[in-house]
Amino acid sequence: MQSKSGRIIQFTTVVVTCIVIALVAAPAAADVQCEAVPSAILGRPVSVCVALPPTYTSTQKRFPTLYFLHGLFENERSWSERGGLQILQDLWARGEVGEFLVVLPDGGKTFYINAYDGHERYEDFFINELVPWVDRTYRTIATPAERGISGTSMGGFGALHLAMEHPDVFGSVSAHSAALIPKIPNPLPSEGRWGFYARVLQTPFGSPLDRDYFDRNNPLTLAGHPGQFRQLKLYFDCGESDRYGFEAGAQMLHEKLKAAGFPHEFTLRPGDHGWSYLNQYLKFSLLFHWQSFSQSGGKSVVAVGGSQ
């Protein structure tokens, strides 16, 4: 008959073994690094977080890169803290996507463009300083086909704008609930939804609103010239009950691209606006970008010196 102490030792051994097996089987978490990126163009540093895939530190491979642009009143940490990181880690754990870096810059209220009066040249910073800094600092596959951009709300506007204007930098773009406004009334009301638009648009587009500058930078305008970004892979969705009415702009973007014969993926989904919506549907853009990276052959390659 086994003694009580023997049973305790045996039980303890089983428990320890189970814990060890669980730790070995558990998928490694991403490592999120945040730092201030210097900018001569802006004259100030910009806070940027980078989510590194689980095997980044244990291999010498290079990886595709996805830039994700936050919405208004958010910052570079919102994606990691409000559900985006967990969604990506779940996809990694299930083997539904391969590994890639996610770059999360603080965009303030810029809409990720150059301001109308030149006082905040965020687009120039993004293209000429941020992307090169990321490629110097991390082991990326530094080609457009392995570099995607995504965003939500204001960030969706910015992602579409930057990708359409710079197809030599980005090979794929996605947007959730993009802040697409089909037509701004004249005069612009000071109350209600339009009053809100006027307040949030004044940083990049001026107060009173510079309508010509807004139109030139609006993805709905850029979509009228798809020949300028013919190789770009494009996905976007929006909640059919978006509280800001952005579903109308999303539908218009779809109709413009469809009329031009430009291939794209678009879905109106049940839901509203914000992270309650994004936490349901972010996975679709992540799957889209991974498919784009995979089709280009950018699953990861062996690194050749240089970056950390």
C-alpha positions in Angstrom: 0.0 0.0 0.0 1.4 3.4 -1.0 2.1 5.8 1.9 0.5 9.2 2.2 3.9 10.9 1.5 4.4 8.8 -1.6 1.0 9.8 -2.9 1.8 13.5 -2.2 5.1 13.2 -4.1 3.4 11.5 -7.0 0.6 14.1 -7.1 3.2 16.9 -7.0 5.2 15.3 -9.8 2.1 15.1 -12.0 1.1 18.7 -11.3 4.6 20.0 -12.1 4.7 17.9 -15.3 1.4 19.3 -16.4 2.6 22.8 -15.8 5.8 22.2 -17.8 3.8 20.7 -20.7 1.4 23.7 -20.7 4.2 26.2 -20.7 6.0 24.4 -23.6 2.7 24.1 -25.5 1.6 27.7 -24.9 2.3 30.0 -27.9 4.9 32.7 -27.2 3.5 36.2 -26.8 4.5 39.1 -29.0 7.0 41.6 -27.6 5.7 45.2 -27.9 8.5 47.8 -27.9 7.7 51.5 -27.6 10.1 54.3 -28.2 10.3 57.9 -29.5 11.4 58.2 -33.1 13.2 61.4 -33.9 11.8 63.5 -36.8 13.6 66.4 -38.4 10.6 67.0 -40.6 8.2 67.5 -37.6 10.9 69.0 -35.3 9.9 66.6 -32.5 10.0 62.9 -31.7 7.0 60.7 -32.4 5.9 57.9 -30.1 5.9 54.5 -31.9 5.2 51.0 -30.7 6.2 47.9 -32.6 4.7 44.5 -31.9 7.4 41.8 -32.7 6.2 38.3 -33.6 7.0 35.4 -31.2 10.0 34.0 -33.0 11.6 37.4 -33.8 14.3 37.1 -31.1 15.0 33.4 -31.6 15.6 33.5 -35.4 17.5 35.7 -37.9 14.6 35.9 -40.3 13.2 39.0 -41.8 9.4 39.6 -41.6 6.6 41.4 -43.5 5.4 44.6 -41.8 1.9 45.9 -41.2 1.4 49.6 -40.2 -1.8 50.2 -38.1 -3.1 53.7 -37.7 -5.3 54.5 -34.7 -8.4 56.6 -34.7 -9.1 60.0 -33.3 -8.6 60.5 -29.5 -6.4 57.4 -29.4 -2.6 56.8 -29.5 0.1 54.3 -30.4 -0.8 52.0 -27.5 -4.5 51.7 -28.2 -4.2 48.7 -30.6 -2.2 46.7 -28.1 -4.3 47.6 -25.0 -7.8 47.5 -26.5 -7.8 44.1 -28.2 -5.8 44.2 -31.4 -2.7 42.4 -30.0 -4.8 39.7 -28.5 -6.7 39.1 -31.7 -3.4 38.8 -33.6 -1.9 36.4 -31.0 -5.0 34.2 -31.2 -4.7 34.0 -35.0 -1.0 33.1 -34.6 -1.9 30.4 -32.0 -4.4 28.9 -34.3 -2.0 29.0 -37.2 -4.4 31.1 -39.3 -1.7 33.7 -40.1 2.0 33.7 -40.1 4.3 36.1 -38.4 4.8 39.7 -39.2 5.6 43.0 -37.4 2.9 45.5 -36.5 4.0 49.2 -36.4 1.8 51.5 -34.3 2.7 55.2 -34.6 1.0 58.0 -32.7 -0.8 60.1 -35.3 -2.4 62.7 -33.0 -5.3 64.4 -34.9 -3.4 64.7 -38.2 -5.4 62.3 -40.3 -1.9 61.1 -41.3 -1.6 63.8 -44.0 0.4 67.0 -44.4 -1.5 69.8 -42.8 -3.1 72.4 -45.1 -0.7 75.2 -44.0 2.5 73.0 -43.8 2.8 73.3 -40.0 2.5 69.5 -39.5 3.9 67.5 -42.3 2.9 64.1 -41.0 2.7 62.3 -44.3 6.2 63.4 -45.2 7.4 62.1 -41.8 5.6 58.8 -42.3 7.0 58.1 -45.8 10.4 59.7 -45.6 11.4 59.1 -41.9 9.2 56.5 -40.2 9.2 53.7 -42.8 13.0 53.9 -43.4 13.6 54.0 -39.6 11.5 50.8 -39.1 13.4 49.1 -42.0 16.8 50.1 -40.5 15.9 49.2 -36.9 14.1 45.9 -37.4 14.5 42.8 -39.6 11.8 43.6 -42.1 11.3 42.6 -45.7 11.6 46.1 -47.1 9.6 45.8 -50.3 6.1 47.1 -51.0 4.7 43.6 -51.5 5.6 42.7 -47.9 4.6 46.1 -46.4 0.9 46.7 -45.7 -1.0 49.5 -44.0 -4.3 49.4 -42.1 -6.3 51.7 -39.8 -9.6 52.5 -38.1 -11.8 55.6 -38.4 -9.3 58.5 -38.8 -6.7 55.9 -39.3 -8.7 54.2 -42.0 -8.8 57.5 -43.8 -5.0 57.8 -43.4 -4.3 54.2 -44.4 -6.3 54.6 -47.7 -4.8 58.0 -48.4 -1.2 56.9 -47.8 -1.6 53.7 -49.8 -3.3 55.3 -52.8 -0.7 58.1 -52.8 2.3 55.9 -52.2 1.8 52.5 -54.0 5.6 52.3 -54.3 5.7 52.0 -50.5 2.6 49.8 -49.7 1.4 46.8 -51.5 -1.8 46.2 -49.5 -4.2 48.4 -47.5 -7.2 47.8 -45.3 -9.6 50.1 -43.4 -12.2 49.6 -40.8 -14.9 52.2 -40.4 -12.8 54.7 -42.3 -13.7 58.4 -41.8 -14.9 58.8 -45.4 -17.2 61.9 -45.9 -18.8 62.0 -49.4 -19.8 65.6 -49.5 -19.4 68.5 -47.0 -22.2 71.0 -47.1 -21.6 74.7 -47.7 -22.0 76.5 -45.4 -20.8 73.9 -42.9 -23.2 73.6 -39.9 -21.7 74.3 -36.5 -23.9 71.9 -34.6 -24.6 68.2 -34.6 -22.6 65.7 -36.7 -21.3 68.3 -39.1 -20.2 70.5 -36.2 -18.2 67.6 -34.8 -16.7 67.0 -38.3 -15.7 70.7 -38.5 -13.9 70.5 -35.1 -12.0 67.3 -35.8 -11.0 68.3 -39.3 -9.6 71.7 -38.5 -6.1 70.4 -37.5 -5.2 69.0 -40.9 -7.7 70.9 -43.1 -8.0 74.4 -41.5 -10.7 76.5 -39.8 -12.7 77.4 -41.8 -12.3 74.2 -43.7 -10.1 74.4 -46.8 -12.5 72.4 -49.1 -10.2 72.1 -52.0 -7.4 70.7 -49.8 -9.8 68.3 -48.2 -11.1 67.1 -51.6 -7.5 66.6 -52.9 -6.6 64.4 -49.9 -9.9 62.5 -49.6 -9.6 58.8 -50.5 -12.9 59.2 -52.3 -11.2 61.6 -54.7 -8.1 59.5 -55.0 -10.3 56.5 -55.8 -11.3 58.2 -59.0 -7.8 57.6 -60.4 -7.2 53.9 -59.7 -4.6 53.7 -62.5 -2.2 55.4 -60.1 -2.3 52.4 -57.7 -3.3 49.5 -60.0 -1.2 46.9 -58.1 -2.6 47.8 -54.7 -4.5 45.1 -52.8 -7.5 46.7 -51.0 -9.9 45.6 -48.3 -12.4 47.7 -46.3 -15.5 47.3 -44.2 -17.8 49.4 -42.1 -20.6 48.9 -39.6 -24.0 49.3 -41.2 -25.1 51.3 -38.1 -22.0 53.5 -37.9 -22.9 56.3 -35.5 -20.9 58.8 -37.6 -22.6 57.7 -40.8 -19.3 56.5 -42.4 -21.1 53.6 -44.0 -22.3 56.0 -46.7 -18.7 56.9 -47.6 -17.6 53.3 -47.6 -20.5 52.5 -49.9 -19.4 55.3 -52.2 -15.8 54.1 -52.2 -17.0 50.7 -53.2 -19.2 52.0 -56.0 -16.3 54.2 -57.4 -13.8 51.3 -57.4 -16.4 48.9 -58.8 -17.3 51.3 -61.7 -13.6 51.6 -62.5 -13.2 47.8 -62.5 -10.7 48.0 -59.6 -10.6 44.7 -57.7 -11.2 45.0 -54.0 -12.9 43.5 -51.0 -15.7 45.4 -49.3 -18.3 44.4 -46.7 -21.0 46.3 -44.7 -21.2 44.4 -41.4 -23.6 44.5 -38.5 -22.4 46.9 -35.9 -21.6 50.5 -34.9 -18.2 52.3 -34.6 -15.1 51.9 -32.4 -13.5 49.0 -30.6 -16.7 47.2 -30.0 -16.9 46.9 -33.8 -13.2 46.4 -34.4 -12.8 43.6 -31.9 -15.4 41.6 -33.9 -13.9 42.2 -37.4 -10.2 43.1 -37.1 -9.3 39.5 -37.8 -10.6 39.9 -41.4 -8.0 42.6 -42.3 -5.2 40.6 -40.6 -6.1 37.6 -42.7 -6.3 39.8 -45.8 -2.8 41.2 -45.2 -1.3 37.8 -44.4 -2.8 36.4 -47.7 -1.2 39.4 -49.5 2.2 38.8 -47.9 1.9 35.1 -48.7 1.0 35.6 -52.3 4.1 37.7 -52.7 6.3 35.1 -51.1 7.0 37.2 -48.1 6.4 34.6 -45.4 9.8 35.4 -43.9 13.3 35.2 -45.2 16.7 34.7 -43.6 18.2 38.0 -42.5 21.5 39.3 -43.8 23.0 41.5 -41.1 22.1 45.0 -40.1 19.0 45.3 -38.0 18.3 44.1 -34.5 
